[in-house]
Amino acid sequence: MYEQSLDGAVALVTGASSGIGAATARRLAREGAAVALAARRRDRLERVASDIVKLGGEAVVSEADLTEPGRADDLVQDTLDRYGRLDILVNNAGIMLLNSALHTTVEEWDRMISLNVAALLHVTHAAVPHLIYAASTSPRQVADLVNVGSTAGRVARPDSSVYGLTKSGLRSFSESLRQELIGERVRVSVVEPGTVDTELVDHVSDTTRDAARREVAGIEALRPEDIADAISYIVTRERRVAVNELLVRAADQTW
Ligand code: NDP
């Protein structure tokens, strides 16, 4: 038996209104976890939660713009108020505003830093004491923190300088945290997706979006469920196993 059920565990997934986060929330619920879903679009979160509940799962929705001051703390507290514990945190919310340094604005750079970096740090800081507590009290005897990085955190490419910076920074932050939390039985992992078919490129300008789509034309993109599968694999390992990093590219992807 190499897999643990998530029955009785509570998971918080940021960016759960679409794409990888929504698929991950559904998957963790299927594995038995009660899931707290956070993002800005309440209607989309409610749709995911309602699907989970229809399948016999447990889910709660927190409408949250994580770039707002104090919102990360509130979100973790909301989850504790609702379920009394936190066993798994998936830091997934992120934006990718592709552009060159010449044509972008510093406002675009700031938006990526404030969600992909600052919000991730704030949610993590609020969650760590509760993950430590869960690890010492749960039947699983372990808690999990999964950060969603990107191939862009490993391979630098034009037009993704600051997006890549946020994702490579995520790797070193995660590795440091992993070492800090080993004695607390909190596993820290990074999942690095390649090209996944989601709404991620919808937020960039038409020209950049067209360029991004041209780049991946001919590649069969991953599905959000493929990354949810990787995350589920990590968090359902037995206590002695720590999968620290998973790089999951689309099979045809060269970079
Ligand atoms: P989506 O755009 O589908 O999902 C992004 C999620 O982040 C949404 O749920 C969105 O919800 C949420 N979000 C955006 N801004 C905020 C905010 N201010 N506060 C709270 N939540 C916010 O894209 P993906 O599923 O692809 O992206 C998920 C993660 O995967 C990101 O970190 C991305 O960098 C990473 N990734 C994606 C790849 C891909 O090819 N798709 C490749 C590599 C990594 P809402 O708008 O409702 O707030």
CSV table of C-alpha atoms and ligand atoms in Angstrom, one decimal:
chain,number,residue,atom,x,y,z
A,1,MET,CA,0.0,0.0,0.0
A,2,TYR,CA,1.8,3.1,-1.2
A,3,GLU,CA,-1.1,5.6,-1.1
A,4,GLN,CA,-2.9,7.3,1.7
A,5,SER,CA,-6.5,8.4,1.5
A,6,LEU,CA,-7.1,12.1,2.3
A,7,ASP,CA,-10.2,11.3,4.4
A,8,GLY,CA,-10.4,13.7,7.3
A,9,ALA,CA,-7.8,16.0,5.7
A,10,VAL,CA,-8.5,19.7,4.8
A,11,ALA,CA,-7.0,21.2,1.8
A,12,LEU,CA,-6.8,24.9,0.7
A,13,VAL,CA,-6.4,25.6,-3.0
A,14,THR,CA,-5.7,29.1,-4.2
A,15,GLY,CA,-6.8,30.0,-7.8
A,16,ALA,CA,-9.5,27.3,-7.6
A,17,SER,CA,-12.0,29.1,-9.9
A,18,SER,CA,-10.4,27.7,-13.2
A,19,GLY,CA,-7.7,25.7,-14.8
A,20,ILE,CA,-5.2,23.8,-12.6
A,21,GLY,CA,-6.7,25.0,-9.3
A,22,ALA,CA,-10.2,23.9,-10.1
A,23,ALA,CA,-9.0,20.5,-11.4
A,24,THR,CA,-6.9,20.1,-8.2
A,25,ALA,CA,-9.7,21.0,-5.9
A,26,ARG,CA,-12.0,18.4,-7.6
A,27,ARG,CA,-9.2,15.8,-7.5
A,28,LEU,CA,-8.3,16.3,-3.8
A,29,ALA,CA,-12.0,16.1,-2.9
A,30,ARG,CA,-12.2,12.8,-4.8
A,31,GLU,CA,-9.3,11.6,-2.7
A,32,GLY,CA,-11.4,12.4,0.4
A,33,ALA,CA,-10.2,15.9,1.5
A,34,ALA,CA,-12.6,18.7,2.5
A,35,VAL,CA,-11.5,21.5,0.2
A,36,ALA,CA,-11.5,25.3,0.7
A,37,LEU,CA,-11.5,27.0,-2.7
A,38,ALA,CA,-10.2,30.6,-3.1
A,39,ALA,CA,-10.1,33.1,-6.0
A,40,ARG,CA,-11.9,36.3,-7.0
A,41,ARG,CA,-14.7,34.9,-9.2
A,42,ARG,CA,-17.3,33.7,-6.7
A,43,ASP,CA,-19.6,32.3,-9.4
A,44,ARG,CA,-16.9,30.1,-10.8
A,45,LEU,CA,-15.8,28.9,-7.3
A,46,GLU,CA,-19.4,28.0,-6.5
A,47,ARG,CA,-19.7,26.0,-9.6
A,48,VAL,CA,-16.6,23.9,-8.7
A,49,ALA,CA,-17.8,23.5,-5.1
A,50,SER,CA,-21.3,22.5,-6.2
A,51,ASP,CA,-19.8,19.8,-8.5
A,52,ILE,CA,-17.7,18.5,-5.6
A,53,VAL,CA,-20.7,18.4,-3.3
A,54,LYS,CA,-22.9,16.6,-5.9
A,55,LEU,CA,-20.3,13.9,-6.0
A,56,GLY,CA,-20.5,13.5,-2.2
A,57,GLY,CA,-17.5,15.7,-1.3
A,58,GLU,CA,-17.1,18.6,1.0
A,59,ALA,CA,-16.2,22.1,-0.2
A,60,VAL,CA,-16.3,25.7,0.9
A,61,VAL,CA,-15.8,28.9,-1.1
A,62,SER,CA,-13.8,32.0,-0.2
A,63,GLU,CA,-14.0,34.9,-2.5
A,64,ALA,CA,-10.6,36.5,-2.2
A,65,ASP,CA,-8.3,38.9,-4.1
A,66,LEU,CA,-5.1,37.7,-2.6
A,67,THR,CA,-3.2,40.8,-3.6
A,68,GLU,CA,-5.2,42.8,-1.1
A,69,PRO,CA,-3.5,43.5,2.2
A,70,GLY,CA,-4.6,41.1,5.0
A,71,ARG,CA,-6.6,38.8,2.6
A,72,ALA,CA,-4.2,35.9,2.9
A,73,ASP,CA,-4.5,35.8,6.7
A,74,ASP,CA,-8.3,36.1,6.4
A,75,LEU,CA,-8.4,33.2,3.9
A,76,VAL,CA,-6.4,30.8,6.2
A,77,GLN,CA,-8.6,31.9,9.1
A,78,ASP,CA,-11.8,31.3,7.1
A,79,THR,CA,-10.6,27.8,6.4
A,80,LEU,CA,-9.9,27.2,10.1
A,81,ASP,CA,-13.2,28.7,11.1
A,82,ARG,CA,-15.0,26.3,8.7
A,83,TYR,CA,-13.0,23.1,9.2
A,84,GLY,CA,-10.8,23.6,12.3
A,85,ARG,CA,-7.6,22.5,10.6
A,86,LEU,CA,-5.4,22.7,7.6
A,87,ASP,CA,-3.5,19.7,6.2
A,88,ILE,CA,-2.7,20.7,2.7
A,89,LEU,CA,-2.0,24.0,1.0
A,90,VAL,CA,-1.8,24.3,-2.7
A,91,ASN,CA,-0.4,27.7,-3.7
A,92,ASN,CA,-1.6,27.8,-7.3
A,93,ALA,CA,-3.0,31.2,-8.0
A,94,GLY,CA,-0.9,33.0,-10.6
A,95,ILE,CA,-0.9,35.2,-13.6
A,96,MET,CA,1.4,35.3,-16.6
A,97,LEU,CA,1.6,38.7,-18.4
A,98,LEU,CA,4.0,37.9,-21.2
A,99,ASN,CA,5.7,40.9,-22.8
A,100,SER,CA,9.2,42.3,-23.5
A,101,ALA,CA,10.8,44.8,-21.1
A,102,LEU,CA,10.6,47.4,-23.8
A,103,HIS,CA,6.9,47.1,-24.4
A,104,THR,CA,5.5,46.1,-21.0
A,105,THR,CA,4.5,48.5,-18.2
A,106,VAL,CA,5.9,48.3,-14.6
A,107,GLU,CA,2.3,47.9,-13.6
A,108,GLU,CA,2.2,44.5,-15.3
A,109,TRP,CA,5.4,43.5,-13.6
A,110,ASP,CA,4.0,44.6,-10.3
A,111,ARG,CA,0.8,42.6,-10.8
A,112,MET,CA,2.8,39.4,-11.3
A,113,ILE,CA,5.0,40.1,-8.3
A,114,SER,CA,2.1,40.9,-6.1
A,115,LEU,CA,0.2,37.7,-6.9
A,116,ASN,CA,2.8,35.1,-7.9
A,117,VAL,CA,5.3,36.1,-5.1
A,118,ALA,CA,3.8,38.4,-2.4
A,119,ALA,CA,0.4,36.7,-2.1
A,120,LEU,CA,2.1,33.2,-2.1
A,121,LEU,CA,4.4,34.3,0.7
A,122,HIS,CA,1.5,35.8,2.7
A,123,VAL,CA,-0.7,32.7,2.4
A,124,THR,CA,2.3,30.5,3.2
A,125,HIS,CA,3.2,32.5,6.3
A,126,ALA,CA,-0.4,32.4,7.6
A,127,ALA,CA,-0.6,28.6,6.9
A,128,VAL,CA,2.7,27.2,8.2
A,129,PRO,CA,1.8,27.1,11.9
A,130,HIS,CA,-1.5,25.3,11.1
A,131,LEU,CA,0.3,22.8,8.8
A,132,ILE,CA,2.7,22.0,11.5
A,133,TYR,CA,-0.1,21.4,14.0
A,134,ALA,CA,-1.9,19.2,11.4
A,135,ALA,CA,1.2,17.1,10.8
A,136,SER,CA,1.5,16.4,14.6
A,137,THR,CA,-2.1,15.5,15.1
A,138,SER,CA,-3.5,13.9,12.0
A,139,PRO,CA,-3.7,10.2,11.2
A,140,ARG,CA,-1.6,10.9,8.1
A,141,GLN,CA,1.2,12.2,10.4
A,142,VAL,CA,2.2,14.6,7.8
A,143,ALA,CA,1.1,17.9,6.1
A,144,ASP,CA,1.8,19.2,2.6
A,145,LEU,CA,2.6,22.5,1.0
A,146,VAL,CA,2.6,22.4,-2.8
A,147,ASN,CA,3.7,25.4,-4.8
A,148,VAL,CA,2.8,25.6,-8.4
A,149,GLY,CA,5.8,26.8,-10.4
A,150,SER,CA,6.4,26.5,-14.1
A,151,THR,CA,8.9,25.4,-16.7
A,152,ALA,CA,9.5,29.2,-17.0
A,153,GLY,CA,11.1,28.9,-13.6
A,154,ARG,CA,13.8,26.7,-15.1
A,155,VAL,CA,14.1,27.9,-18.7
A,156,ALA,CA,14.5,31.6,-19.4
A,157,ARG,CA,12.7,32.8,-22.6
A,158,PRO,CA,12.0,36.2,-24.2
A,159,ASP,CA,8.9,38.0,-23.0
A,160,SER,CA,8.7,36.1,-19.8
A,161,SER,CA,11.5,37.7,-17.8
A,162,VAL,CA,9.4,38.7,-14.8
A,163,TYR,CA,7.0,35.7,-15.0
A,164,GLY,CA,10.2,33.5,-15.0
A,165,LEU,CA,11.6,35.5,-12.1
A,166,THR,CA,8.5,34.8,-10.0
A,167,LYS,CA,8.6,31.1,-10.8
A,168,SER,CA,12.4,30.6,-10.3
A,169,GLY,CA,12.1,32.6,-7.0
A,170,LEU,CA,9.3,30.2,-6.0
A,171,ARG,CA,11.7,27.3,-6.4
A,172,SER,CA,14.4,28.6,-4.1
A,173,PHE,CA,11.8,29.8,-1.6
A,174,SER,CA,10.3,26.3,-1.6
A,175,GLU,CA,13.6,24.5,-1.2
A,176,SER,CA,14.6,26.7,1.8
A,177,LEU,CA,11.2,26.1,3.4
A,178,ARG,CA,11.4,22.4,2.7
A,179,GLN,CA,14.6,22.2,4.8
A,180,GLU,CA,13.2,24.4,7.6
A,181,LEU,CA,10.1,22.2,7.9
A,182,ILE,CA,11.6,18.7,7.6
A,183,GLY,CA,11.6,18.3,11.4
A,184,GLU,CA,8.0,19.4,11.6
A,185,ARG,CA,6.8,16.7,9.1
A,186,VAL,CA,5.5,19.3,6.7
A,187,ARG,CA,6.5,18.3,3.1
A,188,VAL,CA,7.2,21.1,0.7
A,189,SER,CA,6.9,20.4,-3.0
A,190,VAL,CA,7.1,22.2,-6.3
A,191,VAL,CA,5.1,21.2,-9.3
A,192,GLU,CA,6.3,22.7,-12.6
A,193,PRO,CA,3.8,22.4,-15.4
A,194,GLY,CA,4.7,22.9,-19.1
A,195,THR,CA,2.0,24.1,-21.5
A,196,VAL,CA,-1.5,23.5,-20.0
A,197,ASP,CA,-4.7,24.4,-21.7
A,198,THR,CA,-6.2,26.9,-19.3
A,199,GLU,CA,-7.3,30.6,-19.1
A,200,LEU,CA,-3.7,31.7,-18.3
A,201,VAL,CA,-3.1,33.4,-21.6
A,202,ASP,CA,-6.5,35.1,-21.7
A,203,HIS,CA,-5.1,37.9,-19.5
A,204,VAL,CA,-2.4,39.2,-21.9
A,205,SER,CA,-2.8,41.6,-24.8
A,206,ASP,CA,-4.2,40.3,-28.1
A,207,THR,CA,-0.8,40.5,-29.8
A,208,THR,CA,1.1,38.7,-27.0
A,209,ARG,CA,-1.7,36.1,-26.8
A,210,ASP,CA,-1.5,35.4,-30.5
A,211,ALA,CA,2.3,35.1,-30.3
A,212,ALA,CA,2.0,32.7,-27.3
A,213,ARG,CA,-0.6,30.6,-29.1
A,214,ARG,CA,1.6,30.5,-32.2
A,215,GLU,CA,4.4,29.2,-30.1
A,216,VAL,CA,2.4,26.3,-28.8
A,217,ALA,CA,0.6,25.5,-32.1
A,218,GLY,CA,1.2,21.9,-33.0
A,219,ILE,CA,1.8,20.9,-29.4
A,220,GLU,CA,-0.9,18.8,-27.7
A,221,ALA,CA,-1.2,20.8,-24.5
A,222,LEU,CA,-1.6,19.2,-21.1
A,223,ARG,CA,-5.0,19.2,-19.4
A,224,PRO,CA,-5.5,20.8,-16.0
A,225,GLU,CA,-6.3,17.3,-14.7
A,226,ASP,CA,-2.8,16.1,-15.7
A,227,ILE,CA,-1.3,18.6,-13.2
A,228,ALA,CA,-4.0,17.8,-10.6
A,229,ASP,CA,-2.9,14.2,-11.0
A,230,ALA,CA,0.7,15.2,-10.2
A,231,ILE,CA,-0.4,17.2,-7.1
A,232,SER,CA,-2.6,14.3,-6.0
A,233,TYR,CA,0.4,11.9,-6.3
A,234,ILE,CA,2.5,14.1,-4.1
A,235,VAL,CA,0.0,14.5,-1.3
A,236,THR,CA,-1.2,10.9,-1.2
A,237,ARG,CA,2.3,9.5,-0.6
A,238,GLU,CA,2.8,7.8,2.7
A,239,ARG,CA,4.7,9.8,5.4
A,240,ARG,CA,8.2,8.4,4.6
A,241,VAL,CA,8.0,9.6,1.0
A,242,ALA,CA,8.6,13.2,0.0
A,243,VAL,CA,8.3,14.1,-3.7
A,244,ASN,CA,10.0,17.4,-3.7
A,245,GLU,CA,9.7,18.4,-7.3
A,246,LEU,CA,7.7,17.3,-10.3
A,247,LEU,CA,8.4,18.8,-13.8
A,248,VAL,CA,5.5,17.9,-16.1
A,249,ARG,CA,5.9,19.0,-19.7
A,250,ALA,CA,3.6,18.5,-22.6
A,251,ALA,CA,5.2,15.5,-24.4
A,252,ASP,CA,5.9,17.6,-27.5
A,253,GLN,CA,7.3,20.5,-25.7
A,254,THR,CA,11.0,21.3,-26.3
A,255,TRP,CA,11.6,24.1,-23.8
B,1,NDP,P1,-6.0,30.1,-14.8
B,1,NDP,O1,-5.9,31.5,-15.4
B,1,NDP,O2,-7.0,29.2,-15.3
B,1,NDP,O3,-6.0,30.1,-13.3
B,1,NDP,C1,-5.4,31.1,-12.5
B,1,NDP,C2,-6.2,31.2,-11.2
B,1,NDP,O4,-5.6,32.3,-10.3
B,1,NDP,C3,-7.6,31.5,-11.3
B,1,NDP,O5,-8.4,30.7,-10.5
B,1,NDP,C4,-7.7,32.9,-10.9
B,1,NDP,O6,-9.0,33.2,-10.4
B,1,NDP,C5,-6.7,33.0,-9.8
B,1,NDP,N1,-6.3,34.4,-9.6
B,1,NDP,C6,-5.9,35.3,-10.5
B,1,NDP,N2,-5.7,36.5,-9.8
B,1,NDP,C7,-6.0,36.3,-8.5
B,1,NDP,C8,-6.0,37.2,-7.4
B,1,NDP,N3,-5.6,38.4,-7.5
B,1,NDP,N4,-6.4,36.6,-6.2
B,1,NDP,C9,-6.8,35.3,-6.1
B,1,NDP,N5,-6.8,34.5,-7.1
B,1,NDP,C10,-6.4,35.0,-8.3
B,1,NDP,O7,-4.5,29.5,-15.2
B,1,NDP,P2,-3.8,28.2,-14.7
B,1,NDP,O8,-4.7,27.2,-14.1
B,1,NDP,O9,-3.0,27.8,-15.9
B,1,NDP,O10,-2.8,28.7,-13.7
B,1,NDP,C11,-2.6,28.2,-12.4
B,1,NDP,C12,-1.1,28.2,-12.0
B,1,NDP,O11,-0.4,27.4,-12.9
B,1,NDP,C13,-0.5,29.6,-12.1
B,1,NDP,O12,0.4,29.8,-11.0
B,1,NDP,C14,0.4,29.5,-13.4
B,1,NDP,O13,1.5,30.3,-13.3
B,1,NDP,C15,0.8,28.0,-13.4
B,1,NDP,N6,1.2,27.5,-14.7
B,1,NDP,C16,0.3,27.4,-15.7
B,1,NDP,C17,0.8,26.9,-16.9
B,1,NDP,C18,-0.1,26.8,-18.1
B,1,NDP,O14,0.4,26.5,-19.2
B,1,NDP,N7,-1.4,27.0,-18.0
B,1,NDP,C19,2.2,26.5,-17.1
B,1,NDP,C20,3.0,26.6,-15.9
B,1,NDP,C21,2.5,27.1,-14.8
B,1,NDP,P3,-9.9,34.5,-10.4
B,1,NDP,O15,-9.6,35.2,-11.7
B,1,NDP,O16,-11.3,34.1,-10.2
B,1,NDP,O17,-9.3,35.3,-9.2
